[in-house]
mmCIF file of C-alpha atoms in Angstrom:
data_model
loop_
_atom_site.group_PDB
_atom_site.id
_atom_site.type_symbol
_atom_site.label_atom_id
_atom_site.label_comp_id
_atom_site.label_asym_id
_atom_site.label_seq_id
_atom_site.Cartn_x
_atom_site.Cartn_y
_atom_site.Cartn_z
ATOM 1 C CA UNK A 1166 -14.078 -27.394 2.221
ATOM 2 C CA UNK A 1167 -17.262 -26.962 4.183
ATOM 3 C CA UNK A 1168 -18.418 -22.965 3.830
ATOM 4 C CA UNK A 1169 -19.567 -21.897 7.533
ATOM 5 C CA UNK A 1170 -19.586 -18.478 9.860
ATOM 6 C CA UNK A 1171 -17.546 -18.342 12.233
ATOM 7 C CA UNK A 1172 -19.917 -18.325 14.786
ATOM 8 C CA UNK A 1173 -21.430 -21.930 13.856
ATOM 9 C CA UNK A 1174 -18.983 -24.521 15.777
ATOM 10 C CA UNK A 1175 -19.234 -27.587 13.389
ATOM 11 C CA UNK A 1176 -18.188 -30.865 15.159
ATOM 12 C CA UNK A 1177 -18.782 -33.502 12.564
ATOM 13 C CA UNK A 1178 -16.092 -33.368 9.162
ATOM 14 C CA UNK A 1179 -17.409 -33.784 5.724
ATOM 15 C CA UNK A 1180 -16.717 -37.561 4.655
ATOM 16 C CA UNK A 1181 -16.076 -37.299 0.741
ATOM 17 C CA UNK A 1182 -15.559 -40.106 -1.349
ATOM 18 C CA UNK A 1183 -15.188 -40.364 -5.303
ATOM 19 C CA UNK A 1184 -14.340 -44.087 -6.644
ATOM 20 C CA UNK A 1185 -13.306 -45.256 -2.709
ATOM 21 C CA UNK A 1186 -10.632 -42.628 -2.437
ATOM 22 C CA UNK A 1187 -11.515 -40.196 0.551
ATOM 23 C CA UNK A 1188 -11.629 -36.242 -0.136
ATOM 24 C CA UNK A 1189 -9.268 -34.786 2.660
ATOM 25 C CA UNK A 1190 -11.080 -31.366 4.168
ATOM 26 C CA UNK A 1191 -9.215 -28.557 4.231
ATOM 27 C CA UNK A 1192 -9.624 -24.867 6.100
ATOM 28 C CA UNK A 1193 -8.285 -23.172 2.779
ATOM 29 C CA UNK A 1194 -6.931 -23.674 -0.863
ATOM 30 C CA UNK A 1195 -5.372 -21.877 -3.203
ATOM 31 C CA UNK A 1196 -7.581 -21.602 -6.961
ATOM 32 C CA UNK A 1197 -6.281 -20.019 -9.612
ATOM 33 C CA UNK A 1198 -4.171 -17.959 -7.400
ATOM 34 C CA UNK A 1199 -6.295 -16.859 -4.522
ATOM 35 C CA UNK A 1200 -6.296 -18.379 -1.282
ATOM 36 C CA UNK A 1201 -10.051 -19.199 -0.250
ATOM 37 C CA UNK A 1202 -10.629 -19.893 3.157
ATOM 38 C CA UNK A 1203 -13.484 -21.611 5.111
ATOM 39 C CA UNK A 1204 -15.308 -18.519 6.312
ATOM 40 C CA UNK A 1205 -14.195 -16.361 3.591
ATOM 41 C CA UNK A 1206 -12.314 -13.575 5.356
ATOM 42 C CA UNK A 1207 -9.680 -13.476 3.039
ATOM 43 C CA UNK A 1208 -7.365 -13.549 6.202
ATOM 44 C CA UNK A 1209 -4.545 -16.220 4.423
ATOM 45 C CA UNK A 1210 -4.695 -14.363 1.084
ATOM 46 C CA UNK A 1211 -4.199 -11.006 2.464
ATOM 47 C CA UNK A 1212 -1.128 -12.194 4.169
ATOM 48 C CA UNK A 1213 0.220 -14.507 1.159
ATOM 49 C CA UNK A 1214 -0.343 -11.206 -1.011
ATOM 50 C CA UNK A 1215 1.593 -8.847 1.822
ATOM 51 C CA UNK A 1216 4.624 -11.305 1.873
ATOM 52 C CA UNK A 1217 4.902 -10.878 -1.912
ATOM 53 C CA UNK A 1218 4.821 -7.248 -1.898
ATOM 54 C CA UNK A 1219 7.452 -7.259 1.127
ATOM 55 C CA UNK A 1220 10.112 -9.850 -1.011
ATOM 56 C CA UNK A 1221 9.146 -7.312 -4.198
ATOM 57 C CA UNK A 1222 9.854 -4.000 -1.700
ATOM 58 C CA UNK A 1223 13.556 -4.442 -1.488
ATOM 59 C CA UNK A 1224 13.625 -4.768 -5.656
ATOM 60 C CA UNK A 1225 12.670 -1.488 -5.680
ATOM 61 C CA UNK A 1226 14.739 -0.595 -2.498
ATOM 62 C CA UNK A 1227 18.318 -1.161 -4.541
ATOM 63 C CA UNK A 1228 16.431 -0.210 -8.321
ATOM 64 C CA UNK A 1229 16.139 3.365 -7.060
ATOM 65 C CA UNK A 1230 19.721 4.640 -6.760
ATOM 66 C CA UNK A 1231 20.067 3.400 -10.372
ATOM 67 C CA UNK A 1232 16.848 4.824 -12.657
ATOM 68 C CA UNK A 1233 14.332 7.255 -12.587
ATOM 69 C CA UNK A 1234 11.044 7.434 -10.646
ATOM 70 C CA UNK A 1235 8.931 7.259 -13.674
ATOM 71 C CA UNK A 1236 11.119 3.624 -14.193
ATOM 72 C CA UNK A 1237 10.227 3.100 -10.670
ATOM 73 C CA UNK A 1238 6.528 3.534 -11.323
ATOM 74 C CA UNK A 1239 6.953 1.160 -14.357
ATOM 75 C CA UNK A 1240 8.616 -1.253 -11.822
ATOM 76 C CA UNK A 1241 5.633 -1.135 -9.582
ATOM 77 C CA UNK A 1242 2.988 -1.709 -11.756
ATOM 78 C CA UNK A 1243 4.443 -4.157 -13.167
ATOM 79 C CA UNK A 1244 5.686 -6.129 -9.828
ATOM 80 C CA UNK A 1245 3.734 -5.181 -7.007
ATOM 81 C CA UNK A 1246 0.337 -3.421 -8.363
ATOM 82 C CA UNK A 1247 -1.123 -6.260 -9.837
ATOM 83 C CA UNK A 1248 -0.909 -8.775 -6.476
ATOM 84 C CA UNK A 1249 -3.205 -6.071 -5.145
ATOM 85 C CA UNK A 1250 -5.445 -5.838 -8.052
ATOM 86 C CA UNK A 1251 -6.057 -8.945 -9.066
ATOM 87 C CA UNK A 1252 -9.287 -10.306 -8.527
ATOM 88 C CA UNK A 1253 -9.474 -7.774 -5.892
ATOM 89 C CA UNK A 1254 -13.425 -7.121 -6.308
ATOM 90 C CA UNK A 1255 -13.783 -10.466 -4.781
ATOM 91 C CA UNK A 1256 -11.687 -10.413 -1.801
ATOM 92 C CA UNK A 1257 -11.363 -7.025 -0.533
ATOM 93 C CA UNK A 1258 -14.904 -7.365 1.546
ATOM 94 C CA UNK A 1259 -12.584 -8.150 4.334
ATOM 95 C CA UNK A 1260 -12.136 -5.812 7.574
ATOM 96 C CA UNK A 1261 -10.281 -3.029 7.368
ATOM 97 C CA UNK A 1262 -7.918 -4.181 9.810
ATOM 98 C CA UNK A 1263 -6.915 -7.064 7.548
ATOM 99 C CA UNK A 1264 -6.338 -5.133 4.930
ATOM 100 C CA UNK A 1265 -4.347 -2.379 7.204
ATOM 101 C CA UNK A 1266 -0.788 -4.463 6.376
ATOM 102 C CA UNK A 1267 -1.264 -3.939 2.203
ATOM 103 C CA UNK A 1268 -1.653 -0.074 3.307
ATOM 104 C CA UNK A 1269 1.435 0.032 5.380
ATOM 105 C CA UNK A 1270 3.163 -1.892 2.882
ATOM 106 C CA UNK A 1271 2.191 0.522 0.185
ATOM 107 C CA UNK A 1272 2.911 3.568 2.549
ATOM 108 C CA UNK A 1273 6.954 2.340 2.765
ATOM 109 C CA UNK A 1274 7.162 1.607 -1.129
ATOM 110 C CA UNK A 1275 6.000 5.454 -1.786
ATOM 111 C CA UNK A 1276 8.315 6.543 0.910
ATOM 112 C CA UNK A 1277 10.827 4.459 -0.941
ATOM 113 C CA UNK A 1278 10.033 5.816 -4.213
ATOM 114 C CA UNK A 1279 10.334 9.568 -3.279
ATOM 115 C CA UNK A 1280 13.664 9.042 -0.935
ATOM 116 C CA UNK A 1281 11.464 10.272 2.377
ATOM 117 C CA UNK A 1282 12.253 9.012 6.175
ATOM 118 C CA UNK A 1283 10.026 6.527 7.614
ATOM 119 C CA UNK A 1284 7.966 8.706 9.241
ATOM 120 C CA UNK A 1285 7.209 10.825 6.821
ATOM 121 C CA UNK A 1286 3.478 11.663 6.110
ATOM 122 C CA UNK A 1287 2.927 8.847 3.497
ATOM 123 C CA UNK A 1288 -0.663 10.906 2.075
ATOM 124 C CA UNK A 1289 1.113 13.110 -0.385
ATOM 125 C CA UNK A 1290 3.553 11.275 -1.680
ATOM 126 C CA UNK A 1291 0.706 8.820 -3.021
ATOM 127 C CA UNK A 1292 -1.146 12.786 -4.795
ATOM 128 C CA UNK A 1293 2.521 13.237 -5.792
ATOM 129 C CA UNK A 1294 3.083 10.018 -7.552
ATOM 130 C CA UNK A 1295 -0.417 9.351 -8.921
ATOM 131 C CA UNK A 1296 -0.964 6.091 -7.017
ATOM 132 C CA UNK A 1297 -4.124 4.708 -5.689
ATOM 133 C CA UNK A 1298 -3.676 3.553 -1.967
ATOM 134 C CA UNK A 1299 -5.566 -0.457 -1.110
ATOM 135 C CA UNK A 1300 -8.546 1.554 -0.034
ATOM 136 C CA UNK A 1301 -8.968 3.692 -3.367
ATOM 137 C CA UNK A 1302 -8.523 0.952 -5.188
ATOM 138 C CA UNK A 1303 -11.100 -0.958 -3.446
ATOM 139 C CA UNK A 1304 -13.370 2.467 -4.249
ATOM 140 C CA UNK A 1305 -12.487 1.926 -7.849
ATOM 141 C CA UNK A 1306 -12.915 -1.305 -8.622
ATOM 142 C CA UNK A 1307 -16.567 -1.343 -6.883
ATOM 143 C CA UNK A 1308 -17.360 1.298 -9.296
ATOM 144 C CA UNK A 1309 -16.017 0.145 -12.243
ATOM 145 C CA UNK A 1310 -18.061 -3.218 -11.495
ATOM 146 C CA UNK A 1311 -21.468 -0.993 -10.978
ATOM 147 C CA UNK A 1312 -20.322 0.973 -13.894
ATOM 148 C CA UNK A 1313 -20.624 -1.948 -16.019
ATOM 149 C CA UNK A 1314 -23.960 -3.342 -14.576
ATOM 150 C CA UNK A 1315 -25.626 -0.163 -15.394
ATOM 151 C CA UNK A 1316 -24.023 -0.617 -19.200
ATOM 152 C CA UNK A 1317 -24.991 -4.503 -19.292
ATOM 153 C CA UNK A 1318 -21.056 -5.101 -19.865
ATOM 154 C CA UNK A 1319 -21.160 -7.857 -16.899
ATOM 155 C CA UNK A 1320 -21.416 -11.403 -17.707
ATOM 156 C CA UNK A 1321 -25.020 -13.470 -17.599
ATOM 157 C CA UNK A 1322 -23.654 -15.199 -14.014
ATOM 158 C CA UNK A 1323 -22.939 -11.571 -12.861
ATOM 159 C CA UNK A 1324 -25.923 -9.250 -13.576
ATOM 160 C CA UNK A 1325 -28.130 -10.514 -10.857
ATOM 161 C CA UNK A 1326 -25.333 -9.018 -8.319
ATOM 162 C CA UNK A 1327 -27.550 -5.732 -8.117
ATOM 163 C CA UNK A 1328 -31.056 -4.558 -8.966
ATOM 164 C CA UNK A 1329 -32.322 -1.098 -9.632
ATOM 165 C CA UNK A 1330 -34.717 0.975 -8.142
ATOM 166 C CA UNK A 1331 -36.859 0.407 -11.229
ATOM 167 C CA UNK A 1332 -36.827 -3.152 -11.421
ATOM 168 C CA UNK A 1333 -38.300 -3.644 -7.686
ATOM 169 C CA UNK A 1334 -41.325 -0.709 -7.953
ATOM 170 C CA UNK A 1335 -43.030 1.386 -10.310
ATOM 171 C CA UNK A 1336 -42.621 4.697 -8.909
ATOM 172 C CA UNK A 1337 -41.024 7.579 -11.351
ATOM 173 C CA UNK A 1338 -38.548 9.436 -9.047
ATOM 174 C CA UNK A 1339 -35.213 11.198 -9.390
ATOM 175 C CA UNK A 1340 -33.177 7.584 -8.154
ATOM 176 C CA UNK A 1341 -35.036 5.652 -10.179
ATOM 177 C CA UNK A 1342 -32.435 5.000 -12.082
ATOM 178 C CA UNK A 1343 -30.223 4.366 -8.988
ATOM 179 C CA UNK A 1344 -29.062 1.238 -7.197
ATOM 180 C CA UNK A 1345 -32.122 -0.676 -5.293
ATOM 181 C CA UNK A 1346 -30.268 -1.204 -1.064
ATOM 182 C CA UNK A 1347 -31.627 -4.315 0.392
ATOM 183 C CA UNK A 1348 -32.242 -4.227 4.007
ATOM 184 C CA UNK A 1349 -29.065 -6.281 5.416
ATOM 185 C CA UNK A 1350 -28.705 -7.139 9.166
ATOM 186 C CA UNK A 1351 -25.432 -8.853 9.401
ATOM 187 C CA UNK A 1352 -22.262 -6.963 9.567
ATOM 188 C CA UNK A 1353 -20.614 -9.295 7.018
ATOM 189 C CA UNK A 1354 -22.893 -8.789 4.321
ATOM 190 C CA UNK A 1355 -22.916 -5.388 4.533
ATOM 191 C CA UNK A 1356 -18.887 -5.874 3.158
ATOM 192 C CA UNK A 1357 -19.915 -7.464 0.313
ATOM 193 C CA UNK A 1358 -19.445 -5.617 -2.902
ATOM 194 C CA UNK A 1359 -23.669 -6.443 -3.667
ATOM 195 C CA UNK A 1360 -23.998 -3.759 -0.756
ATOM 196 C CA UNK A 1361 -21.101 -1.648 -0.759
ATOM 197 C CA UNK A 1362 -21.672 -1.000 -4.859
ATOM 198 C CA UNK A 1363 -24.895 0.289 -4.293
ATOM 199 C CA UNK A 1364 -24.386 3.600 -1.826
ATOM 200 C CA UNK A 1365 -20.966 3.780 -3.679
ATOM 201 C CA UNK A 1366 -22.341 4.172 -7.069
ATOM 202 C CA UNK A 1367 -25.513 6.218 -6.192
ATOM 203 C CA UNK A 1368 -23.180 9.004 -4.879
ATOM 204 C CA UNK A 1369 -21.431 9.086 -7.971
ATOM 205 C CA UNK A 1370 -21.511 12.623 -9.539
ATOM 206 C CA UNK A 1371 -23.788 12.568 -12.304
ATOM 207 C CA UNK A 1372 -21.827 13.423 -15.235
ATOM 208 C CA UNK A 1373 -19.608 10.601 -14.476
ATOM 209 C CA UNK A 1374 -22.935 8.332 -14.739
ATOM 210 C CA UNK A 1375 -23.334 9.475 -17.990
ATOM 211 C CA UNK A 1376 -20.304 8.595 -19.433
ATOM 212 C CA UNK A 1377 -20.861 5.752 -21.346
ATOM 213 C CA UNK A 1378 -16.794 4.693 -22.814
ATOM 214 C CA UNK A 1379 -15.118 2.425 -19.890
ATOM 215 C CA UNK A 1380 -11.726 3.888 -20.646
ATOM 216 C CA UNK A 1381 -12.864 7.870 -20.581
ATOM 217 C CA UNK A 1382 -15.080 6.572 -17.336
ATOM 218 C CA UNK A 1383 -11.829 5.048 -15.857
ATOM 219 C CA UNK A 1384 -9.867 8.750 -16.402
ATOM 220 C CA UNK A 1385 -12.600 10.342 -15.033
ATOM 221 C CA UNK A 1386 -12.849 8.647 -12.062
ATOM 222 C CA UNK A 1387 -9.528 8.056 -10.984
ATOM 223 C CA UNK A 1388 -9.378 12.508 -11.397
ATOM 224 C CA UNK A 1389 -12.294 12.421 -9.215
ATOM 225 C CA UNK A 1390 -10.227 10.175 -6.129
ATOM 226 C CA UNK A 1391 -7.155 12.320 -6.198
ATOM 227 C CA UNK A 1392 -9.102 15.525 -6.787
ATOM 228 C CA UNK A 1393 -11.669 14.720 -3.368
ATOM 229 C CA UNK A 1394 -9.128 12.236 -2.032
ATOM 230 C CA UNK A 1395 -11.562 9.530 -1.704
#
Protein backbone atom coordinates (compact mmCIF):
# COMPACT_ATOMS: atom_id res chain seq x y z
CA UNK A 1 0.00 0.00 0.00
CA UNK A 2 1.59 3.27 -0.98
CA UNK A 3 0.53 6.09 1.92
CA UNK A 4 -0.40 9.40 -0.17
CA UNK A 5 -2.96 12.62 0.20
CA UNK A 6 -5.44 12.72 -1.71
CA UNK A 7 -4.47 15.56 -3.47
CA UNK A 8 -1.10 13.93 -4.91
CA UNK A 9 -2.32 11.96 -8.23
CA UNK A 10 0.29 9.07 -8.30
CA UNK A 11 0.57 7.49 -11.83
CA UNK A 12 3.30 4.95 -11.44
CA UNK A 13 2.30 1.54 -8.96
CA UNK A 14 4.72 0.27 -6.47
CA UNK A 15 6.52 -2.90 -8.09
CA UNK A 16 7.22 -5.25 -4.96
CA UNK A 17 9.00 -8.30 -5.17
CA UNK A 18 10.20 -10.80 -2.31
CA UNK A 19 11.94 -14.18 -3.70
CA UNK A 20 10.39 -13.38 -7.56
CA UNK A 21 6.83 -13.38 -6.33
CA UNK A 22 5.23 -9.83 -7.02
CA UNK A 23 3.50 -7.86 -3.98
CA UNK A 24 -0.07 -6.98 -5.41
CA UNK A 25 -0.95 -3.09 -4.26
CA UNK A 26 -3.89 -2.60 -2.68
CA UNK A 27 -6.13 0.78 -1.76
CA UNK A 28 -6.92 -0.86 1.76
CA UNK A 29 -6.46 -3.94 4.14
CA UNK A 30 -7.81 -5.13 6.95
CA UNK A 31 -4.94 -5.62 10.20
CA UNK A 32 -5.86 -6.94 13.14
CA UNK A 33 -9.35 -5.87 12.56
CA UNK A 34 -9.25 -2.38 11.22
CA UNK A 35 -9.57 -1.52 7.76
CA UNK A 36 -6.56 0.89 6.75
CA UNK A 37 -6.92 2.68 3.74
CA UNK A 38 -4.47 4.50 1.38
CA UNK A 39 -5.06 8.05 2.56
CA UNK A 40 -6.12 7.14 5.93
CA UNK A 41 -9.65 8.53 6.18
CA UNK A 42 -10.96 5.71 7.81
CA UNK A 43 -13.82 5.93 5.14
CA UNK A 44 -14.02 1.70 4.59
CA UNK A 45 -13.72 1.07 8.34
CA UNK A 46 -16.33 3.43 9.36
CA UNK A 47 -18.70 1.77 7.05
CA UNK A 48 -17.52 -2.01 7.79
CA UNK A 49 -18.05 -0.93 11.60
CA UNK A 50 -21.76 0.74 10.75
CA UNK A 51 -22.87 -2.51 8.91
CA UNK A 52 -22.01 -4.47 12.07
CA UNK A 53 -23.84 -2.33 14.36
CA UNK A 54 -26.93 -2.34 11.81
CA UNK A 55 -26.93 -6.62 11.60
CA UNK A 56 -26.40 -6.28 15.74
CA UNK A 57 -29.53 -3.47 15.85
CA UNK A 58 -32.27 -5.90 15.10
CA UNK A 59 -30.72 -8.37 18.10
CA UNK A 60 -31.67 -5.91 20.27
CA UNK A 61 -34.85 -4.97 18.21
CA UNK A 62 -36.65 -8.60 19.14
CA UNK A 63 -34.37 -8.92 22.81
CA UNK A 64 -36.44 -6.01 24.12
CA UNK A 65 -40.00 -7.33 24.40
CA UNK A 66 -38.39 -10.19 26.37
CA UNK A 67 -35.82 -8.61 29.29
CA UNK A 68 -35.15 -5.62 30.98
CA UNK A 69 -33.34 -2.45 29.87
CA UNK A 70 -30.55 -2.87 32.27
CA UNK A 71 -30.19 -6.59 30.19
CA UNK A 72 -30.43 -4.44 27.22
CA UNK A 73 -27.55 -2.26 28.30
CA UNK A 74 -25.60 -5.51 29.10
CA UNK A 75 -26.51 -6.56 25.48
CA UNK A 76 -25.01 -3.45 24.08
CA UNK A 77 -21.90 -3.31 25.61
CA UNK A 78 -21.28 -6.37 25.03
CA UNK A 79 -22.37 -6.48 21.11
CA UNK A 80 -22.31 -3.22 19.69
CA UNK A 81 -20.10 -0.83 22.13
CA UNK A 82 -16.98 -2.35 21.59
CA UNK A 83 -16.99 -2.12 17.39
CA UNK A 84 -17.06 1.56 18.26
CA UNK A 85 -14.43 1.52 20.83
CA UNK A 86 -11.99 -0.43 19.70
CA UNK A 87 -8.94 1.08 18.69
CA UNK A 88 -11.02 4.06 18.28
CA UNK A 89 -8.13 6.65 19.33
CA UNK A 90 -6.63 5.78 16.07
CA UNK A 91 -9.32 6.11 13.64
CA UNK A 92 -11.77 8.54 14.78
CA UNK A 93 -9.54 11.65 13.25
CA UNK A 94 -11.91 11.26 10.42
CA UNK A 95 -14.59 14.06 9.36
CA UNK A 96 -17.42 14.40 11.13
CA UNK A 97 -19.50 13.59 8.32
CA UNK A 98 -18.01 10.10 8.16
CA UNK A 99 -18.57 9.45 11.35
CA UNK A 100 -22.34 11.02 11.18
CA UNK A 101 -23.75 7.18 10.21
CA UNK A 102 -22.22 5.53 13.79
CA UNK A 103 -24.30 8.58 15.42
CA UNK A 104 -27.48 7.85 13.63
CA UNK A 105 -26.97 4.33 14.20
CA UNK A 106 -26.54 4.87 17.88
CA UNK A 107 -29.50 7.45 17.93
CA UNK A 108 -32.10 4.36 16.65
CA UNK A 109 -30.54 1.72 19.17
CA UNK A 110 -31.41 4.29 22.21
CA UNK A 111 -34.71 4.93 20.63
CA UNK A 112 -34.96 1.19 20.53
CA UNK A 113 -33.92 0.70 23.98
CA UNK A 114 -36.43 3.17 25.60
CA UNK A 115 -39.56 2.07 23.19
CA UNK A 116 -39.62 5.91 21.60
CA UNK A 117 -40.89 6.74 17.81
CA UNK A 118 -38.35 7.47 15.31
CA UNK A 119 -38.43 10.86 15.61
CA UNK A 120 -38.11 11.25 18.87
CA UNK A 121 -35.38 13.65 20.26
CA UNK A 122 -32.59 10.98 20.53
CA UNK A 123 -30.37 13.61 23.23
CA UNK A 124 -32.06 12.46 26.37
CA UNK A 125 -32.56 9.20 26.01
CA UNK A 126 -28.60 8.83 25.72
CA UNK A 127 -28.61 11.30 29.75
CA UNK A 128 -31.36 8.76 30.50
CA UNK A 129 -29.52 5.62 29.78
CA UNK A 130 -25.97 6.67 30.69
CA UNK A 131 -24.50 6.15 27.21
CA UNK A 132 -21.77 8.03 25.57
CA UNK A 133 -22.79 9.08 21.94
CA UNK A 134 -19.53 8.41 18.90
CA UNK A 135 -18.61 11.99 19.59
CA UNK A 136 -18.25 11.68 23.54
CA UNK A 137 -16.55 8.86 23.17
CA UNK A 138 -14.14 10.29 20.84
CA UNK A 139 -13.87 13.23 23.81
CA UNK A 140 -13.04 10.44 26.16
CA UNK A 141 -10.76 8.44 24.75
CA UNK A 142 -8.48 11.61 23.69
CA UNK A 143 -8.40 12.32 27.28
CA UNK A 144 -7.84 9.24 28.71
CA UNK A 145 -4.75 8.98 26.18
CA UNK A 146 -3.42 12.64 27.47
CA UNK A 147 -4.34 11.49 30.86
CA UNK A 148 -1.85 8.86 30.68
CA UNK A 149 0.98 10.90 28.96
CA UNK A 150 0.91 13.31 31.73
CA UNK A 151 1.20 10.02 34.25
CA UNK A 152 4.01 8.34 31.94
CA UNK A 153 1.45 5.25 31.68
CA UNK A 154 1.94 5.33 27.66
CA UNK A 155 4.27 3.02 26.06
CA UNK A 156 8.12 4.12 24.97
CA UNK A 157 6.72 4.20 21.00
CA UNK A 158 3.88 6.46 22.35
CA UNK A 159 5.25 9.26 24.61
CA UNK A 160 6.70 11.36 21.90
CA UNK A 161 2.86 11.85 20.66
CA UNK A 162 2.81 15.21 22.77
CA UNK A 163 5.23 17.60 24.45
CA UNK A 164 4.65 20.01 27.25
CA UNK A 165 4.93 23.48 27.61
CA UNK A 166 7.97 22.82 29.81
CA UNK A 167 9.86 20.66 27.70
CA UNK A 168 9.98 23.29 24.64
CA UNK A 169 10.91 26.70 26.94
CA UNK A 170 11.96 27.69 30.22
CA UNK A 171 9.44 30.09 31.21
CA UNK A 172 7.53 29.45 34.78
CA UNK A 173 3.84 30.22 33.97
CA UNK A 174 0.43 28.99 35.08
CA UNK A 175 0.30 26.32 31.67
CA UNK A 176 3.45 25.27 32.16
CA UNK A 177 2.41 22.27 33.01
CA UNK A 178 -0.05 22.20 30.04
CA UNK A 179 0.05 20.64 26.59
CA UNK A 180 2.79 22.46 24.16
CA UNK A 181 0.16 23.28 20.42
CA UNK A 182 2.34 23.12 17.44
CA UNK A 183 1.53 25.49 14.76
CA UNK A 184 -0.37 23.10 12.12
CA UNK A 185 -1.49 24.40 8.65
CA UNK A 186 -3.24 21.52 7.12
CA UNK A 187 -6.76 20.73 7.93
CA UNK A 188 -5.96 17.01 8.28
CA UNK A 189 -3.51 17.26 10.87
CA UNK A 190 -5.34 19.34 12.86
CA UNK A 191 -7.76 15.83 13.28
CA UNK A 192 -5.15 14.02 14.55
CA UNK A 193 -5.38 13.07 18.15
CA UNK A 194 -1.38 14.79 18.57
CA UNK A 195 -3.52 18.10 18.05
CA UNK A 196 -6.88 17.52 19.15
CA UNK A 197 -5.36 16.04 22.76
CA UNK A 198 -3.71 19.08 23.41
CA UNK A 199 -6.68 21.99 23.56
CA UNK A 200 -8.81 18.99 24.82
CA UNK A 201 -6.77 18.24 27.79
CA UNK A 202 -5.66 21.85 28.67
CA UNK A 203 -9.38 22.71 29.23
CA UNK A 204 -9.73 20.01 31.52
CA UNK A 205 -10.97 21.25 34.97
CA UNK A 206 -8.21 21.14 37.25
CA UNK A 207 -9.18 18.85 39.89
CA UNK A 208 -9.71 16.26 37.34
CA UNK A 209 -5.84 16.88 36.38
CA UNK A 210 -5.00 16.03 39.64
CA UNK A 211 -6.42 12.88 39.95
CA UNK A 212 -3.84 10.57 39.67
CA UNK A 213 -5.97 6.66 39.80
CA UNK A 214 -7.10 5.89 35.97
CA UNK A 215 -10.25 4.23 37.20
CA UNK A 216 -11.46 7.25 39.76
CA UNK A 217 -10.17 9.62 36.62
CA UNK A 218 -12.42 7.53 34.25
CA UNK A 219 -15.70 8.15 36.85
CA UNK A 220 -14.86 11.48 37.03
CA UNK A 221 -14.80 12.26 33.69
CA UNK A 222 -17.46 10.45 32.21
CA UNK A 223 -19.76 12.69 35.33
CA UNK A 224 -18.18 15.61 33.84
CA UNK A 225 -19.69 14.70 29.87
CA UNK A 226 -23.18 14.00 31.03
CA UNK A 227 -23.13 16.72 33.67
CA UNK A 228 -21.88 19.68 30.73
CA UNK A 229 -23.03 17.40 27.93
CA UNK A 230 -19.83 17.53 26.16
Amino acid sequence: MLFKSSRKKVDQELRIKIKDHCIAQVRSTKFLGTIIDEQLKWTEHINYIANKISRLTGILCKARHYVTRSLLKSIYYALIYPQIFYVYVIWANAYQSHLDRLYKLQKKIVRIMTFKEYNHSSIPLFDELKMLNVYQINYYTIVILTNQFKNNQLPNSLKSIFKTNEDVHNYNTRSTKNLHKPLIKTNLRKLSISYKGIDTYNNLPSDLKRIQCQSSFKRKLKKIIFTNRI
